C-alpha angles and dihedrals in degrees: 000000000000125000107210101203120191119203122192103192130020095245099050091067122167088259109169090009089068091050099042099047087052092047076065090057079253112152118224148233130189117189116192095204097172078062093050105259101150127250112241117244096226131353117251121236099274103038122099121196129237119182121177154178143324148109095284113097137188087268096071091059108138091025109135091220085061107039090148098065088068093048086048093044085055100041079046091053092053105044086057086050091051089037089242116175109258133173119192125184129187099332090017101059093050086051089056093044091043090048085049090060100260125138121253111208142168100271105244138187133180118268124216095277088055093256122130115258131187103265110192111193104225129165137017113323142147134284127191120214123210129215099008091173106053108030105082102210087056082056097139095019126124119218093263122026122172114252143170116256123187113160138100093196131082139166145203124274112259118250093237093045132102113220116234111167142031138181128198090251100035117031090197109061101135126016134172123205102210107307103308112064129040148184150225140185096180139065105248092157093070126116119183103267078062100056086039087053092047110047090049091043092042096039098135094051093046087054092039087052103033099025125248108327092037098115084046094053090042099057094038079058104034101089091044101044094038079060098060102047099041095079101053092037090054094050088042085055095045098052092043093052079047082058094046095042095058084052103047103102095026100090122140110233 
């Protein structure tokens, strides 16, 4: 079995999900594309797909400084059409949803006059599961569990798709599309020199998101909070890579 992972920026790296899928005896790929490592056509029986995180959005679809994110939008269509096993985080999971038909938009809320108002979702907060005993891959999970958000964009859920996580600020933080493709809002794969590295890289977009003093408060926060939510993101990926492994081999052609 073989992960293909695609990055999209340095800093964003695979983190937990390298160490979990080889936990698993995967092997593993990781494909720079912002470099200009390819993205595969199609994945091989016994791949399965990874796509995380970075600043791009669907939105940026058809720039030129971007030329990957079509060719992902398009590998991602057709492993939903074979029924191949994906994962997307962040920016992966707006491109499958994207690929399933939903809409990708600027997360809003309404300010204090009642008009909308961009909403990025930044730091360690709270998502609520639904249905932990009966979804296998929440299997573990409590109802709420502590995790990192970093993102201003959200979607629709797919039409095919079965919620399984909200937040107050995004109702769709983690979806599954039958058993095969899944999706995640959130960044389970951090550890805390990650959230360290971020917060000081991404500085600007932590204070336009949290107010003056955010980085600051971030970093104070990062090694206790990254503690707590190991633990359950680590059991929530794993479950998740178990899912993927038993369908890697059954697409359709």
């Amino acid at each position: 079995m073989r992960a293909i992972i695609l990055t999209h920026l340095e800093r964003e790296s695979p983190g937990r999900v390298v160490t979990l899928a080889k936990r698993r005896d995967m092997a593993v790929e990781i494909r720079r594309v912002d470099l200009g490592d390819p993205v595969p056509d199609h994945l091989e029986s016994d791949q399965m797909l990874v796509v995380m995180g970075g600043p791009m959005g669907v939105a940026d679809i058809g720039d030129i400084r971007y030329p990957f994110l079509a060719r992902e939008a398009t590998l991602l269509r057709r492993c939903l059409s074979v029924r191949a096993p994906v994962l997307g985080i962040c920016l992966g999971a707006q491109l499958l949803a994207h690929a399933a038909g939903a809409k990708v938009y600027r997360n809003m809320r309404l300010g204090s006059d009642g008009s909308p108002i961009p909403a990025p979702e930044v730091g360690f907060g709270k998502v609520r599961f639904l249905d932990v005993d009966r979804e296998p891959v929440l299997q573990g999970l409590r109802q709420e569990e502590t995790v990192l958000h970093w993102h201003g964009d959200t979607f629709d859920l797919p039409r095919e798709a079965t919620r399984l996580a909200s937040s107050d600020l995004c109702l769709n933080q983690a979806f599954r599309i039958d058993d095969h493709a899944f999706g995640l809002q959130f960044h389970p794969e951090v550890d805390a020199d990650m959230v360290q590295r971020w917060a000081v890289e991404d500085a600007s977009f932590v204070e336009a998101a949290r107010g003056p003093g955010a980085v600051a408060s971030l970093r104070e926060e990062a090694d206790d909070a990254v503690a707590r939510m190991q633990g359950p993101c680590d059991r929530l990926l794993s479950n998740i890579l178990a899912q993927l492994s038993s369908a890697i081999g059954h697409q359709s052609e």
